[in-house]
Amino acid sequence: MRSYTSQNLWVGRAFRLRSYDLGYENPGRLILAGSLLHENHTTNPTATPEIPAGSPDDRTRTLVLGSVGYSVRRYYKDKYLFGFGRTEDVPAGTLLSFTTGYEMNPVGPRRYFDARIAAAGYSVRQGYLYGSLDFGTFQRINDGGWEQGLLSGQFMYFTRRYRVGNYQSRHLLNTRVTAGFNRYPAEVLLSGINSNPDGVRGFRPDGQILATSRLLANYEGTVYTPLSLLGFRMAVLAFADMALVNERIGGGSPFGGGSPPYTGFGLGLRFRNELTVLRTFQFLLGYYPRGQLSANGLRLFETNRDAYQFSDFSFGQPSVVQYSAQ
């Protein structure tokens, strides 16, 4: 059994950039932030299935991080993205950040480096496009070796809103990639591929899937109807999801080594009421050609989770991105 105490302190400041146009305020901000994390493990096992023996994560450590970033945020108004007719704020802009730091631990001190870029644009005619890329890694000071690297990225696109009479529609494409480099042998992606909605929604695997790298792709087409049931507006949706994973711990190609992907295809109904606590619930029928627990690959299920979320280009506490939480 592992137990520990943790103390965390951080501070940040955003600086407004000068505008050379007297009638225009520069929306860009320069952000400086620093954090101090100290963890003291009161029980220190030599090895566990989750933490290999001798890794810096199984001992007392102190981590000092500093970040510098540049952020620009703008908001636009639109409808029928996540809501059913209400006016929604659509964030667009740019975020650039670089984080570096120093970790002290009994195994050996390490440096940390992380660089991230994210950008989004919006127009009524073209829709919404978002992309991000983030890479972080530790470097051992004793021998200069690199370890616990993580590359993650996302691409999301909403088409413009189409209208036919009282019916509105949009299409969504969302892809996410997570790849680990020089990770410890027992480190895996704990969230798997059946996380809803980022994975293959509704998928229940017939066995445990422990991935070291993962590529997810989601498509969704939604038609917002003028129909309602007990105050809930109704939409009809179709989805197609894919997950390509590397299940071989400690080596292999980044994404599966030629193994077939896990896929899901389906139709469903989505109901939403903006005035209730439980705003959204869905009834979906999915078909899964590979790896599904049910024999015929079909599953009828219900979920109340919202579909996707926008990034607001905010800049928070400097931290190390956790591989197992991806």
PDB file of N, CA and C in Angstrom, residues 245-281:
ATOM      1  N   VAL A 245      -4.365   1.066 -31.548  1.00  0.00           N
ATOM      2  CA  VAL A 245      -3.548   1.084 -30.331  1.00  0.00           C
ATOM      3  C   VAL A 245      -2.363   0.150 -30.471  1.00  0.00           C
ATOM      4  N   ASN A 246      -1.332   0.445 -29.681  1.00  0.00           N
ATOM      5  CA  ASN A 246      -0.198  -0.450 -29.512  1.00  0.00           C
ATOM      6  C   ASN A 246      -0.358  -1.126 -28.164  1.00  0.00           C
ATOM      7  N   GLU A 247      -0.681  -2.408 -28.163  1.00  0.00           N
ATOM      8  CA  GLU A 247      -0.915  -3.151 -26.925  1.00  0.00           C
ATOM      9  C   GLU A 247       0.325  -3.868 -26.426  1.00  0.00           C
ATOM     10  N   ARG A 248       1.444  -3.706 -27.104  1.00  0.00           N
ATOM     11  CA  ARG A 248       2.670  -4.407 -26.711  1.00  0.00           C
ATOM     12  C   ARG A 248       3.497  -3.511 -25.820  1.00  0.00           C
ATOM     13  N   ILE A 249       3.578  -3.855 -24.553  1.00  0.00           N
ATOM     14  CA  ILE A 249       4.287  -3.034 -23.579  1.00  0.00           C
ATOM     15  C   ILE A 249       5.786  -3.179 -23.777  1.00  0.00           C
ATOM     16  N   GLY A 250       6.458  -2.030 -23.814  1.00  0.00           N
ATOM     17  CA  GLY A 250       7.909  -2.043 -23.840  1.00  0.00           C
ATOM     18  C   GLY A 250       8.516  -2.122 -25.221  1.00  0.00           C
ATOM     19  N   GLY A 251       7.768  -1.892 -26.289  1.00  0.00           N
ATOM     20  CA  GLY A 251       8.375  -1.918 -27.614  1.00  0.00           C
ATOM     21  C   GLY A 251       7.331  -1.986 -28.686  1.00  0.00           C
ATOM     22  N   GLY A 252       7.773  -2.278 -29.918  1.00  0.00           N
ATOM     23  CA  GLY A 252       6.849  -2.365 -31.025  1.00  0.00           C
ATOM     24  C   GLY A 252       6.692  -1.040 -31.727  1.00  0.00           C
ATOM     25  N   SER A 253       5.956  -1.055 -32.835  1.00  0.00           N
ATOM     26  CA  SER A 253       5.711   0.164 -33.590  1.00  0.00           C
ATOM     27  C   SER A 253       4.760   1.060 -32.820  1.00  0.00           C
ATOM     28  N   PRO A 254       4.702   2.365 -33.141  1.00  0.00           N
ATOM     29  CA  PRO A 254       3.908   3.279 -32.330  1.00  0.00           C
ATOM     30  C   PRO A 254       2.430   2.937 -32.269  1.00  0.00           C
ATOM     31  N   PHE A 255       1.829   2.434 -33.345  1.00  0.00           N
ATOM     32  CA  PHE A 255       0.387   2.255 -33.362  1.00  0.00           C
ATOM     33  C   PHE A 255      -0.010   0.902 -33.933  1.00  0.00           C
ATOM     34  N   GLY A 256       0.219  -0.127 -33.151  1.00  0.00           N
ATOM     35  CA  GLY A 256      -0.411  -1.394 -33.415  1.00  0.00           C
ATOM     36  C   GLY A 256       0.377  -2.383 -34.221  1.00  0.00           C
ATOM     37  N   GLY A 257       1.389  -2.006 -34.974  1.00  0.00           N
ATOM     38  CA  GLY A 257       2.189  -2.945 -35.721  1.00  0.00           C
ATOM     39  C   GLY A 257       1.398  -3.769 -36.705  1.00  0.00           C
ATOM     40  N   GLY A 258       0.416  -3.142 -37.380  1.00  0.00           N
ATOM     41  CA  GLY A 258      -0.361  -3.848 -38.373  1.00  0.00           C
ATOM     42  C   GLY A 258      -1.599  -4.534 -37.843  1.00  0.00           C
ATOM     43  N   SER A 259      -1.846  -4.522 -36.539  1.00  0.00           N
ATOM     44  CA  SER A 259      -3.057  -5.126 -36.000  1.00  0.00           C
ATOM     45  C   SER A 259      -4.272  -4.291 -36.398  1.00  0.00           C
ATOM     46  N   PRO A 260      -5.435  -4.927 -36.639  1.00  0.00           N
ATOM     47  CA  PRO A 260      -6.611  -4.181 -37.090  1.00  0.00           C
ATOM     48  C   PRO A 260      -7.119  -3.234 -36.017  1.00  0.00           C
ATOM     49  N   PRO A 261      -7.722  -2.133 -36.405  1.00  0.00           N
ATOM     50  CA  PRO A 261      -8.227  -1.179 -35.416  1.00  0.00           C
ATOM     51  C   PRO A 261      -9.524  -1.664 -34.795  1.00  0.00           C
ATOM     52  N   TYR A 262      -9.859  -1.102 -33.645  1.00  0.00           N
ATOM     53  CA  TYR A 262     -11.171  -1.280 -33.044  1.00  0.00           C
ATOM     54  C   TYR A 262     -12.086  -0.198 -33.604  1.00  0.00           C
ATOM     55  N   THR A 263     -13.272  -0.579 -34.075  1.00  0.00           N
ATOM     56  CA  THR A 263     -14.176   0.370 -34.712  1.00  0.00           C
ATOM     57  C   THR A 263     -15.576   0.218 -34.141  1.00  0.00           C
ATOM     58  N   GLY A 264     -16.368   1.273 -34.319  1.00  0.00           N
ATOM     59  CA  GLY A 264     -17.766   1.263 -33.925  1.00  0.00           C
ATOM     60  C   GLY A 264     -18.569   2.162 -34.835  1.00  0.00           C
ATOM     61  N   PHE A 265     -19.766   1.718 -35.198  1.00  0.00           N
ATOM     62  CA  PHE A 265     -20.653   2.482 -36.072  1.00  0.00           C
ATOM     63  C   PHE A 265     -22.048   2.455 -35.469  1.00  0.00           C
ATOM     64  N   GLY A 266     -22.774   3.569 -35.569  1.00  0.00           N
ATOM     65  CA  GLY A 266     -24.081   3.549 -34.941  1.00  0.00           C
ATOM     66  C   GLY A 266     -24.965   4.721 -35.283  1.00  0.00           C
ATOM     67  N   LEU A 267     -26.201   4.619 -34.792  1.00  0.00           N
ATOM     68  CA  LEU A 267     -27.237   5.644 -34.927  1.00  0.00           C
ATOM     69  C   LEU A 267     -27.831   5.891 -33.553  1.00  0.00           C
ATOM     70  N   GLY A 268     -28.464   7.057 -33.389  1.00  0.00           N
ATOM     71  CA  GLY A 268     -29.061   7.313 -32.099  1.00  0.00           C
ATOM     72  C   GLY A 268     -29.910   8.561 -32.066  1.00  0.00           C
ATOM     73  N   LEU A 269     -30.511   8.765 -30.903  1.00  0.00           N
ATOM     74  CA  LEU A 269     -31.311   9.951 -30.621  1.00  0.00           C
ATOM     75  C   LEU A 269     -30.696  10.678 -29.435  1.00  0.00           C
ATOM     76  N   ARG A 270     -30.623  11.992 -29.550  1.00  0.00           N
ATOM     77  CA  ARG A 270     -30.104  12.822 -28.460  1.00  0.00           C
ATOM     78  C   ARG A 270     -31.197  13.787 -28.024  1.00  0.00           C
ATOM     79  N   PHE A 271     -31.411  13.879 -26.710  1.00  0.00           N
ATOM     80  CA  PHE A 271     -32.419  14.777 -26.150  1.00  0.00           C
ATOM     81  C   PHE A 271     -31.718  15.775 -25.232  1.00  0.00           C
ATOM     82  N   ARG A 272     -32.157  17.019 -25.294  1.00  0.00           N
ATOM     83  CA  ARG A 272     -31.512  18.054 -24.473  1.00  0.00           C
ATOM     84  C   ARG A 272     -32.539  19.083 -24.022  1.00  0.00           C
ATOM     85  N   ASN A 273     -32.439  19.447 -22.743  1.00  0.00           N
ATOM     86  CA  ASN A 273     -33.257  20.500 -22.154  1.00  0.00           C
ATOM     87  C   ASN A 273     -32.323  21.456 -21.430  1.00  0.00           C
ATOM     88  N   GLU A 274     -32.247  22.704 -21.883  1.00  0.00           N
ATOM     89  CA  GLU A 274     -31.309  23.672 -21.326  1.00  0.00           C
ATOM     90  C   GLU A 274     -31.675  24.097 -19.909  1.00  0.00           C
ATOM     91  N   LEU A 275     -32.898  23.787 -19.449  1.00  0.00           N
ATOM     92  CA  LEU A 275     -33.369  24.284 -18.154  1.00  0.00           C
ATOM     93  C   LEU A 275     -33.281  23.243 -17.044  1.00  0.00           C
ATOM     94  N   THR A 276     -32.829  22.043 -17.336  1.00  0.00           N
ATOM     95  CA  THR A 276     -32.749  20.993 -16.328  1.00  0.00           C
ATOM     96  C   THR A 276     -31.302  20.729 -15.924  1.00  0.00           C
ATOM     97  N   VAL A 277     -31.127  20.077 -14.751  1.00  0.00           N
ATOM     98  CA  VAL A 277     -29.789  19.736 -14.285  1.00  0.00           C
ATOM     99  C   VAL A 277     -29.157  18.702 -15.213  1.00  0.00           C
ATOM    100  N   LEU A 278     -29.906  17.654 -15.534  1.00  0.00           N
ATOM    101  CA  LEU A 278     -29.457  16.656 -16.497  1.00  0.00           C
ATOM    102  C   LEU A 278     -29.867  17.147 -17.884  1.00  0.00           C
ATOM    103  N   ARG A 279     -28.962  17.874 -18.540  1.00  0.00           N
ATOM    104  CA  ARG A 279     -29.332  18.548 -19.774  1.00  0.00           C
ATOM    105  C   ARG A 279     -29.444  17.607 -20.961  1.00  0.00           C
ATOM    106  N   THR A 280     -28.554  16.604 -21.023  1.00  0.00           N
ATOM    107  CA  THR A 280     -28.457  15.780 -22.219  1.00  0.00           C
ATOM    108  C   THR A 280     -28.519  14.306 -21.866  1.00  0.00           C
ATOM    109  N   PHE A 281     -29.291  13.533 -22.618  1.00  0.00           N
ATOM    110  CA  PHE A 281     -29.182  12.078 -22.568  1.00  0.00           C
ATOM    111  C   PHE A 281     -29.418  11.532 -23.969  1.00  0.00           C
TER     112      PHE A 281
END
